[in-house]
């Protein structure tokens, strides 16, 4: 073993032997913590990365898959109450293929694969039902692939085709969505589900899709959409108008000096309106025109007589010529025809009213009419519709506000005190750990420096005495001073780890150049140099 290594081991052993009982206890605890930390880190690094094999499994499917994993000797973990199985990432694809070969998971929604199981003897009804089930399965699988969706189910209501156009109805769909724990579908995600479903079925509109979650909350209603019912729409509208008006008033009269209340009356009815209007174009040409003219000229018999006195006919005196002329015109003029078909959804605003209260002190220099005009413009008031705006200047009750402010200040002070106490406690705990450790290191360093020294006899240096002559230059060793030319037995303390090596180097240097050896020795004996 090299001398340096053996010397370091010897020093380390000597230092351990000089430990007190408390120091040994602390050292043992530190070594144990270090070993446990290294072991935990090694176990964490050697642990394989797990990834989901299947999720959303039923109890029967999870039991069969777990038995298969045990048979194959594959490690696994269960989560989500056993509905999700995690396996090492290196074997996930192999296990999925084995499960698929075994027909697992059997409870998963099937899609177009149902069409592969149809025989040539299937009836038209079976074909129609199977095709609808395939569409439902494909839609459910696609929706279930969305982030945050745990399970999905789709039911389609597709009417049978008929030759009577007036009796034709639109298809509808209902979607059941179960989300993962703590996940709520946003409006954009609900819209995505609605449009995905409606676009997959011919003739289906987004208003014909209903979406319901696992808590029974209607996320999208048929004929309404994903905005909710009339009550929800009214609440959202009132909130939007209140926020807009309040933000405007806060800049005019100051925050806390006004309050706004909005009441909106919305329609709960939906309607389909078809209107036709006809107008005559100005200076428009006729589509077609037909003119028929008849003319007759000729002679006839005797002229008809006239009634005389006593209603006795008096014959005409003679005959005459007959002439007949007739003209008939038929003209078809162009007209404008406009056919408008509109669908009026639920949620149309019938009427809204806004009430604004302004603090008397803040409104001392304000014109109430100007404030009313600002509120009406900000809220989109329609007088013809019957909307109403009321602005009143009243004296606010500041007692509750003062109490609330005091409560908030007290809560903030308590929170600040708690944070300060936590910081102080952390500092004290850290100081209690760090300070003893630092003091122990300092004491150990001083004690080791004071005790781990060995003596080297200067008289052992060959030729040193002759090189120095009778010089009486004093050499300080600690607190003692001795002439260099006198007693050749003064001693210099070197650290035990490097004493032997330094002694050999000094002997060799003294043999080659005694003067340099003397200078080196003087440098070692200088108390300004570390010994």
Coordinates of C-alpha atoms in Angstrom, one line a residue:
X1 CA 0.0 0.0 0.0
X2 CA 1.5 3.5 -0.8
X3 CA 2.8 5.5 2.1
X4 CA 0.4 8.3 1.5
X5 CA -2.6 6.0 1.6
X6 CA -1.4 4.2 4.7
X7 CA -0.6 7.5 6.4
X8 CA -4.1 8.9 5.6
X9 CA -5.7 5.7 7.0
X10 CA -3.6 5.9 10.1
X11 CA -4.6 9.5 10.6
X12 CA -8.2 8.7 10.1
X13 CA -8.1 5.8 12.6
X14 CA -6.3 8.0 15.1
X15 CA -8.9 10.7 14.7
X16 CA -11.8 8.2 15.2
X17 CA -10.2 6.9 18.4
X18 CA -10.0 10.4 19.8
X19 CA -13.8 11.0 19.3
X20 CA -15.9 11.3 22.4
X21 CA -19.0 9.3 22.9
X22 CA -21.2 12.1 21.6
X23 CA -19.1 12.6 18.5
X24 CA -19.1 8.8 17.8
X25 CA -22.9 8.8 18.1
X26 CA -23.3 11.7 15.7
X27 CA -20.8 10.1 13.3
X28 CA -22.7 6.8 13.4
X29 CA -26.0 8.5 12.8
X30 CA -24.6 10.5 9.9
X31 CA -23.1 7.3 8.3
X32 CA -26.4 5.5 8.8
X33 CA -28.3 8.3 7.1
X34 CA -25.8 8.5 4.3
X35 CA -26.0 4.7 3.7
X36 CA -29.8 4.7 3.8
X37 CA -29.9 7.7 1.4
X38 CA -27.5 5.9 -1.0
X39 CA -29.6 2.7 -0.8
X40 CA -32.9 4.6 -1.4
X41 CA -31.4 6.4 -4.4
X42 CA -30.1 3.2 -5.8
X43 CA -33.5 1.5 -5.4
X44 CA -35.2 4.4 -7.0
X45 CA -32.7 4.4 -9.9
X46 CA -33.1 0.7 -10.4
X47 CA -36.9 0.7 -10.2
X48 CA -38.4 0.3 -13.7
X49 CA -40.6 3.0 -15.2
X50 CA -44.3 2.1 -15.1
X51 CA -46.9 3.0 -17.7
X52 CA -50.6 2.3 -17.9
X53 CA -51.4 -1.0 -19.6
X54 CA -55.2 -0.5 -19.6
X55 CA -57.4 2.1 -17.8
X56 CA -61.1 2.2 -17.1
X57 CA -61.3 -1.6 -16.7
X58 CA -64.2 -3.4 -15.1
X59 CA -63.5 -5.7 -12.1
X60 CA -63.8 -8.9 -14.2
X61 CA -61.4 -7.7 -16.9
X62 CA -58.9 -6.4 -14.3
X63 CA -58.9 -9.7 -12.5
X64 CA -58.2 -11.7 -15.7
X65 CA -55.4 -9.4 -16.8
X66 CA -53.8 -9.5 -13.4
X67 CA -53.9 -13.3 -13.4
X68 CA -52.2 -13.2 -16.8
X69 CA -49.5 -10.9 -15.5
X70 CA -48.9 -13.1 -12.5
X71 CA -48.6 -16.1 -14.8
X72 CA -46.0 -14.3 -17.0
X73 CA -44.1 -13.1 -13.9
X74 CA -44.6 -9.4 -14.8
X75 CA -44.6 -6.9 -12.1
X76 CA -47.6 -4.6 -11.9
X77 CA -49.3 -1.9 -9.9
X78 CA -52.9 -0.9 -9.5
X79 CA -54.4 2.6 -9.4
X80 CA -57.8 4.3 -9.7
X81 CA -59.3 1.6 -7.4
X82 CA -58.1 -1.2 -9.6
X83 CA -59.5 0.3 -12.8
X84 CA -56.0 1.1 -14.1
X85 CA -53.1 -1.4 -14.4
X86 CA -49.5 -0.2 -14.6
X87 CA -46.7 -2.4 -15.9
X88 CA -43.0 -1.7 -16.7
X89 CA -42.6 0.3 -19.9
X90 CA -40.4 -2.4 -21.5
X91 CA -43.2 -5.0 -21.6
X92 CA -46.4 -2.8 -22.1
X93 CA -46.7 -3.5 -25.8
X94 CA -46.2 -7.3 -25.4
X95 CA -48.8 -7.5 -22.7
X96 CA -51.3 -5.5 -24.7
X97 CA -50.9 -7.8 -27.7
X98 CA -51.4 -10.9 -25.4
X99 CA -54.5 -9.3 -23.9
X100 CA -55.9 -8.4 -27.3
X101 CA -55.3 -12.0 -28.5
X102 CA -57.3 -13.2 -25.5
X103 CA -60.1 -10.8 -26.3
X104 CA -59.4 -8.5 -23.4
X105 CA -60.6 -6.1 -22.2
X106 CA -64.0 -7.7 -23.2
X107 CA -66.0 -4.8 -21.8
X108 CA -64.5 -2.2 -24.1
X109 CA -66.8 -0.5 -26.6
X110 CA -66.7 -2.1 -30.0
X111 CA -66.8 -0.1 -33.2
X112 CA -66.8 -1.0 -36.8
X113 CA -65.5 -4.5 -35.8
X114 CA -69.1 -5.4 -35.2
X115 CA -69.7 -5.3 -38.9
X116 CA -67.1 -8.1 -39.4
X117 CA -69.3 -10.4 -37.4
X118 CA -72.4 -10.0 -39.6
X119 CA -73.4 -13.0 -41.7
X120 CA -75.0 -13.1 -45.1
X121 CA -78.3 -14.1 -43.5
X122 CA -78.6 -10.9 -41.4
X123 CA -81.9 -9.2 -41.8
X124 CA -82.3 -5.5 -42.8
X125 CA -83.2 -4.7 -39.2
X126 CA -80.1 -6.5 -37.8
X127 CA -77.9 -4.6 -40.3
X128 CA -79.4 -1.3 -39.3
X129 CA -79.0 -1.9 -35.6
X130 CA -75.5 -3.2 -36.0
X131 CA -74.5 -0.2 -38.0
X132 CA -75.9 2.1 -35.4
X133 CA -74.0 0.3 -32.6
X134 CA -70.8 0.5 -34.7
X135 CA -71.2 4.3 -35.0
X136 CA -71.9 4.6 -31.3
X137 CA -68.9 2.6 -30.4
X138 CA -66.6 4.5 -32.6
X139 CA -67.9 7.9 -31.3
X140 CA -67.5 6.6 -27.7
X141 CA -63.9 5.5 -28.3
X142 CA -63.0 8.8 -29.9
X143 CA -64.6 10.9 -27.0
X144 CA -62.9 8.7 -24.4
X145 CA -59.5 9.5 -26.0
X146 CA -60.0 13.2 -24.9
X147 CA -57.9 14.4 -22.0
X148 CA -59.7 14.1 -18.7
X149 CA -62.4 11.7 -20.0
X150 CA -62.5 8.4 -18.1
X151 CA -65.5 6.7 -19.9
X152 CA -68.0 7.7 -22.6
X153 CA -71.2 6.3 -24.0
X154 CA -73.1 7.5 -27.1
X155 CA -76.7 6.7 -28.0
X156 CA -78.0 7.7 -31.4
X157 CA -81.7 8.2 -32.4
X158 CA -81.7 7.9 -36.2
X159 CA -85.2 8.0 -37.7
X160 CA -86.2 5.7 -40.5
X161 CA -86.2 7.0 -44.0
X162 CA -89.5 7.8 -45.5
X163 CA -90.7 9.1 -48.8
X164 CA -92.8 11.8 -47.2
X165 CA -90.6 14.8 -46.8
X166 CA -93.0 16.5 -44.5
X167 CA -92.8 13.7 -42.0
X168 CA -89.0 13.5 -42.0
X169 CA -87.3 14.3 -38.6
X170 CA -83.8 15.1 -37.7
X171 CA -81.5 12.6 -35.9
X172 CA -80.5 13.3 -32.3
X173 CA -77.8 12.0 -30.0
X174 CA -77.1 11.8 -26.3
X175 CA -73.6 11.5 -24.9
X176 CA -72.8 10.4 -21.4
X177 CA -69.3 11.4 -20.2
X178 CA -67.5 10.3 -17.0
X179 CA -64.5 12.4 -16.2
X180 CA -61.5 11.5 -14.1
X181 CA -61.3 12.5 -10.4
X182 CA -61.0 16.3 -10.0
X183 CA -61.5 17.0 -13.7
X184 CA -64.3 19.2 -15.1
X185 CA -64.9 19.6 -18.8
X186 CA -64.6 23.1 -20.1
X187 CA -67.0 24.8 -22.5
X188 CA -64.6 24.2 -25.3
X189 CA -64.3 20.5 -24.6
X190 CA -68.1 20.2 -24.5
X191 CA -68.4 22.1 -27.8
X192 CA -65.8 19.7 -29.2
X193 CA -67.9 16.7 -28.1
X194 CA -71.1 18.2 -29.6
X195 CA -69.5 19.1 -33.0
X196 CA -67.7 15.7 -33.2
X197 CA -70.9 13.8 -32.7
X198 CA -73.1 16.0 -35.0
X199 CA -70.5 16.0 -37.8
X200 CA -70.4 12.2 -37.7
X201 CA -74.1 11.7 -38.5
X202 CA -75.7 12.8 -41.7
X203 CA -78.3 15.5 -41.1
X204 CA -77.6 16.1 -37.5
X205 CA -77.0 19.6 -36.2
X206 CA -75.0 20.6 -33.1
X207 CA -78.3 21.7 -31.4
X208 CA -79.5 18.0 -31.6
X209 CA -76.8 16.7 -29.3
X210 CA -77.2 16.4 -25.5
X211 CA -74.2 15.9 -23.3
X212 CA -74.6 14.8 -19.6
X213 CA -71.8 14.1 -17.1
X214 CA -71.6 11.5 -14.4
X215 CA -73.1 13.9 -11.8
X216 CA -76.2 14.3 -13.9
X217 CA -75.4 17.8 -14.9
X218 CA -76.6 18.8 -18.4
X219 CA -73.6 20.2 -20.2
X220 CA -75.5 20.6 -23.5
X221 CA -79.2 20.4 -24.1
X222 CA -81.1 19.6 -27.3
X223 CA -82.2 22.8 -29.0
X224 CA -80.1 24.9 -26.7
X225 CA -76.5 23.9 -27.2
X226 CA -73.6 23.9 -24.8
X227 CA -74.5 27.2 -23.2
X228 CA -77.0 25.5 -20.9
X229 CA -80.7 26.2 -20.3
X230 CA -82.4 29.6 -20.2
X231 CA -81.7 30.0 -16.5
X232 CA -78.0 29.4 -17.0
X233 CA -77.9 31.7 -20.0
X234 CA -79.7 34.4 -18.0
X235 CA -77.2 34.1 -15.1
X236 CA -74.3 34.3 -17.5
X237 CA -75.7 37.3 -19.2
X238 CA -76.5 39.1 -16.0
X239 CA -72.9 38.4 -14.8
X240 CA -71.4 39.8 -18.0
X241 CA -73.5 42.9 -17.9
X242 CA -72.9 43.5 -14.1
X243 CA -69.1 43.1 -14.6
X244 CA -69.0 45.6 -17.5
X245 CA -71.2 48.2 -15.8
X246 CA -69.4 47.8 -12.4
X247 CA -65.9 48.2 -14.1
X248 CA -67.1 51.4 -15.7
X249 CA -68.6 52.8 -12.5
X250 CA -65.5 52.0 -10.5
X251 CA -63.5 54.3 -12.7
X252 CA -66.1 57.0 -12.5
X253 CA -67.0 57.1 -8.8
X254 CA -64.2 55.0 -7.4
X255 CA -64.1 51.4 -6.2
X256 CA -66.6 50.5 -3.5
X257 CA -68.8 53.6 -4.1
X258 CA -71.4 51.9 -6.4
X259 CA -73.2 48.6 -6.7
X260 CA -75.0 47.2 -9.8
X261 CA -77.9 44.7 -10.0
X262 CA -79.1 43.3 -13.4
X263 CA -82.3 41.3 -14.0
X264 CA -82.7 39.7 -17.4
X265 CA -85.9 38.1 -18.6
X266 CA -85.1 35.5 -21.2
X267 CA -87.3 33.4 -23.4
X268 CA -87.7 29.7 -22.6
X269 CA -89.2 28.9 -26.0
X270 CA -87.7 27.8 -29.3
X271 CA -89.4 28.4 -32.6
X272 CA -89.0 27.8 -36.4
X273 CA -90.2 30.8 -38.4
X274 CA -90.7 30.7 -42.2
X275 CA -91.6 34.0 -43.9
X276 CA -92.4 34.8 -47.6
X277 CA -92.5 38.4 -48.9
X278 CA -93.4 39.6 -52.4
X279 CA -92.3 43.0 -53.8
X280 CA -92.7 44.6 -57.2
X281 CA -89.5 45.7 -58.9
X282 CA -89.3 49.2 -60.1
X283 CA -89.2 49.6 -63.9
X284 CA -88.9 45.9 -64.2
X285 CA -89.7 44.3 -67.6
X286 CA -92.6 42.0 -68.1
X287 CA -91.9 38.3 -68.2
X288 CA -94.3 37.8 -71.1
X289 CA -97.1 39.8 -72.8
X290 CA -99.9 38.7 -75.1
X291 CA -102.2 41.1 -77.0
X292 CA -105.4 39.8 -78.7
X293 CA -107.4 42.1 -81.1
X294 CA -110.7 41.3 -82.9
X295 CA -112.4 43.4 -85.6
X296 CA -115.8 42.7 -87.3
X297 CA -117.4 44.7 -90.2
X298 CA -120.5 43.7 -92.2
X299 CA -124.2 44.3 -93.0
X300 CA -127.1 43.0 -91.1
X301 CA -131.0 42.7 -91.2
X302 CA -133.4 45.3 -90.3
X303 CA -132.8 47.5 -87.5
X304 CA -134.5 46.7 -84.3
X305 CA -137.5 48.7 -83.4
X306 CA -138.1 50.8 -80.4
X307 CA -141.0 50.9 -77.9
X308 CA -143.6 53.4 -78.5
X309 CA -146.5 54.6 -76.5
X310 CA -148.2 52.0 -74.4
X311 CA -145.2 49.8 -74.8
X312 CA -146.0 49.0 -78.3
X313 CA -143.1 48.3 -80.5
X314 CA -142.6 50.6 -83.5
X315 CA -140.7 48.9 -86.3
X316 CA -137.5 50.5 -87.6
X317 CA -137.7 52.3 -90.8
X318 CA -134.7 50.7 -92.4
X319 CA -131.5 48.4 -92.1
X320 CA -127.8 49.5 -91.5
X321 CA -124.1 48.4 -91.5
X322 CA -122.5 46.6 -88.3
X323 CA -118.9 47.1 -87.0
X324 CA -117.2 45.3 -84.0
X325 CA -113.8 45.8 -82.5
X326 CA -112.2 44.0 -79.4
X327 CA -108.7 44.1 -77.9
X328 CA -107.4 41.8 -75.0
X329 CA -104.0 42.3 -73.4
X330 CA -102.4 39.7 -71.0
X331 CA -99.1 40.8 -69.2
X332 CA -97.1 38.8 -66.6
X333 CA -94.9 41.1 -64.6
X334 CA -91.8 40.0 -62.6
X335 CA -92.1 40.1 -58.8
X336 CA -89.5 39.7 -56.1
X337 CA -90.1 36.7 -53.8
X338 CA -88.1 36.3 -50.5
X339 CA -88.5 33.1 -48.4
X340 CA -86.8 33.4 -45.0
X341 CA -86.5 30.5 -42.6
X342 CA -85.2 31.2 -39.1
X343 CA -84.7 29.2 -36.0
X344 CA -85.2 31.1 -32.7
X345 CA -83.4 29.3 -29.9
X346 CA -84.2 29.6 -26.2
X347 CA -82.4 32.4 -24.5
X348 CA -83.5 35.4 -26.4
X349 CA -83.8 38.5 -24.2
X350 CA -87.3 39.7 -23.7
X351 CA -86.5 42.5 -21.3
X352 CA -83.8 43.6 -18.8
X353 CA -83.7 46.0 -16.0
X354 CA -80.6 47.5 -14.3
X355 CA -80.5 49.1 -10.9
X356 CA -77.5 51.2 -9.8
X357 CA -76.9 52.7 -6.4
X358 CA -74.1 55.3 -6.0
X359 CA -72.7 56.5 -2.7
X360 CA -73.9 60.0 -1.8
X361 CA -70.4 61.3 -0.9
X362 CA -68.9 60.0 -4.1
X363 CA -71.7 61.4 -6.3
X364 CA -71.5 64.9 -4.9
X365 CA -70.1 66.4 -8.1
X366 CA -71.8 63.9 -10.6
X367 CA -74.8 64.3 -12.8
X368 CA -77.2 61.4 -12.3
X369 CA -78.5 61.7 -15.9
X370 CA -74.9 61.3 -17.3
X371 CA -74.4 58.2 -15.1
X372 CA -77.7 56.8 -16.4
X373 CA -76.7 57.4 -20.0
X374 CA -73.3 55.7 -19.4
X375 CA -75.0 52.7 -17.8
X376 CA -77.5 52.4 -20.6
X377 CA -74.8 52.5 -23.2
X378 CA -72.6 50.0 -21.4
X379 CA -75.5 47.5 -20.9
X380 CA -77.0 47.8 -24.3
X381 CA -80.4 49.1 -23.2
X382 CA -83.2 48.9 -25.8
X383 CA -86.0 51.3 -24.9
X384 CA -88.3 49.8 -27.5
X385 CA -87.9 46.4 -25.9
X386 CA -89.0 47.7 -22.6
X387 CA -85.6 47.8 -20.9
X388 CA -85.3 50.0 -17.8
X389 CA -82.3 51.7 -16.0
X390 CA -82.6 53.1 -12.5
X391 CA -79.8 55.1 -10.9
X392 CA -80.2 56.3 -7.4
X393 CA -77.8 58.3 -5.1
X394 CA -78.0 56.9 -1.6
X395 CA -75.9 57.0 1.5
X396 CA -73.9 53.8 1.9
X397 CA -73.7 52.0 5.3
X398 CA -69.9 51.9 6.0
X399 CA -70.2 50.0 9.2
X400 CA -70.1 46.6 7.6
X401 CA -67.2 47.7 5.3
X402 CA -65.2 49.0 8.3
X403 CA -65.8 45.7 10.1
X404 CA -64.8 43.7 7.1
X405 CA -61.7 45.9 6.6
X406 CA -60.7 45.3 10.2
X407 CA -61.3 41.6 9.9
X408 CA -59.2 41.5 6.7
X409 CA -56.4 43.5 8.4
X410 CA -56.5 41.1 11.4
X411 CA -56.4 38.1 9.1
X412 CA -53.5 39.5 7.2
X413 CA -51.7 40.4 10.4
X414 CA -52.3 36.8 11.7
X415 CA -51.1 35.3 8.5
X416 CA -48.0 37.5 8.5
X417 CA -47.3 36.6 12.1
X418 CA -47.7 32.9 11.3
X419 CA -45.3 33.3 8.4
X420 CA -42.8 35.1 10.5
X421 CA -43.0 32.5 13.3
X422 CA -42.5 29.8 10.7
X423 CA -39.5 31.5 9.3
X424 CA -38.0 32.0 12.8
X425 CA -38.7 28.4 13.7
X426 CA -37.0 27.2 10.5
X427 CA -34.0 29.4 11.2
X428 CA -33.7 28.2 14.7
X429 CA -33.9 24.6 13.6
X430 CA -31.4 25.1 10.9
X431 CA -29.0 27.0 13.3
X432 CA -29.5 24.2 15.9
X433 CA -28.3 21.7 13.3
X434 CA -25.6 23.7 11.5
X435 CA -24.0 25.5 14.5
X436 CA -23.1 22.3 16.5
X437 CA -21.8 20.7 13.3
X438 CA -19.6 23.7 12.5
X439 CA -18.3 23.9 16.1
X440 CA -17.6 20.2 16.1
X441 CA -15.6 20.6 12.9
X442 CA -13.6 23.5 14.3
X443 CA -12.8 21.6 17.6
X444 CA -11.9 18.5 15.7
X445 CA -9.6 20.5 13.4
X446 CA -7.8 22.2 16.3
X447 CA -7.5 19.0 18.3
X448 CA -6.2 17.1 15.3
X449 CA -3.7 19.8 14.4
X450 CA -2.4 19.9 18.0
X451 CA -2.1 16.2 18.6
X452 CA -1.1 14.7 15.3
X453 CA 2.5 15.9 15.3
X454 CA 5.8 13.9 15.4
X455 CA 9.4 15.0 16.4
X456 CA 12.2 15.2 13.9
X457 CA 15.7 15.5 15.3
X458 CA 17.6 18.2 13.5
X459 CA 20.9 16.5 14.4
X460 CA 20.0 13.7 12.0
X461 CA 20.6 16.0 9.1
X462 CA 24.0 15.0 7.7
X463 CA 26.3 17.9 7.1
X464 CA 23.8 20.5 8.4
X465 CA 25.9 21.4 11.4
X466 CA 29.1 21.9 9.4
X467 CA 27.2 24.0 6.8
X468 CA 25.8 26.3 9.4
X469 CA 29.2 26.6 11.3
X470 CA 28.9 28.2 14.6
X471 CA 26.0 30.5 13.7
X472 CA 23.9 31.5 16.5
X473 CA 20.8 32.4 14.5
X474 CA 17.9 31.7 16.7
X475 CA 15.2 29.3 15.5
X476 CA 11.8 29.7 17.1
X477 CA 10.0 26.5 17.9
X478 CA 6.6 27.4 19.3
X479 CA 7.3 29.7 22.2
X480 CA 11.0 28.6 22.8
X481 CA 14.1 30.1 21.1
X482 CA 17.4 28.3 20.7
X483 CA 20.7 29.1 18.9
X484 CA 21.2 27.1 15.8
X485 CA 24.8 26.4 16.5
X486 CA 24.3 24.9 20.0
X487 CA 22.4 21.8 20.9
X488 CA 21.8 19.8 17.8
X489 CA 18.9 18.1 19.3
X490 CA 16.0 20.6 18.9
X491 CA 12.9 19.1 17.4
X492 CA 10.4 20.4 14.9
X493 CA 6.9 18.9 14.8
X494 CA 5.6 17.7 11.5
X495 CA 2.2 16.2 10.8
X496 CA 2.5 12.4 11.1
X497 CA 1.1 11.9 7.6
X498 CA 4.1 13.6 5.9
X499 CA 6.9 13.4 8.5
X500 CA 8.7 10.4 7.0
X501 CA 8.6 11.8 3.5
X502 CA 9.8 15.3 4.6
X503 CA 12.7 13.7 6.6
X504 CA 13.9 11.8 3.7
X505 CA 13.7 14.8 1.4
X506 CA 15.6 16.9 3.9
X507 CA 18.4 14.3 4.2
X508 CA 18.8 14.0 0.5
X509 CA 18.9 17.8 0.1
X510 CA 21.4 18.1 2.9
X511 CA 23.7 15.7 1.1
X512 CA 23.5 17.6 -2.2
X513 CA 23.4 21.3 -0.9
X514 CA 23.7 21.9 2.8
X515 CA 23.1 25.7 2.4
X516 CA 19.7 25.1 0.7
X517 CA 18.9 22.6 3.4
X518 CA 19.5 25.1 6.1
X519 CA 17.3 27.7 4.3
X520 CA 14.5 25.1 4.0
X521 CA 14.9 24.2 7.7
X522 CA 14.6 27.9 8.6
X523 CA 11.4 28.1 6.5
X524 CA 9.9 25.2 8.4
X525 CA 10.7 26.6 11.8
X526 CA 9.1 30.0 11.0
X527 CA 5.9 30.1 13.1
X528 CA 4.3 32.1 10.3
X529 CA 4.3 28.9 8.2
X530 CA 1.7 26.3 8.9
X531 CA 3.2 23.3 10.8

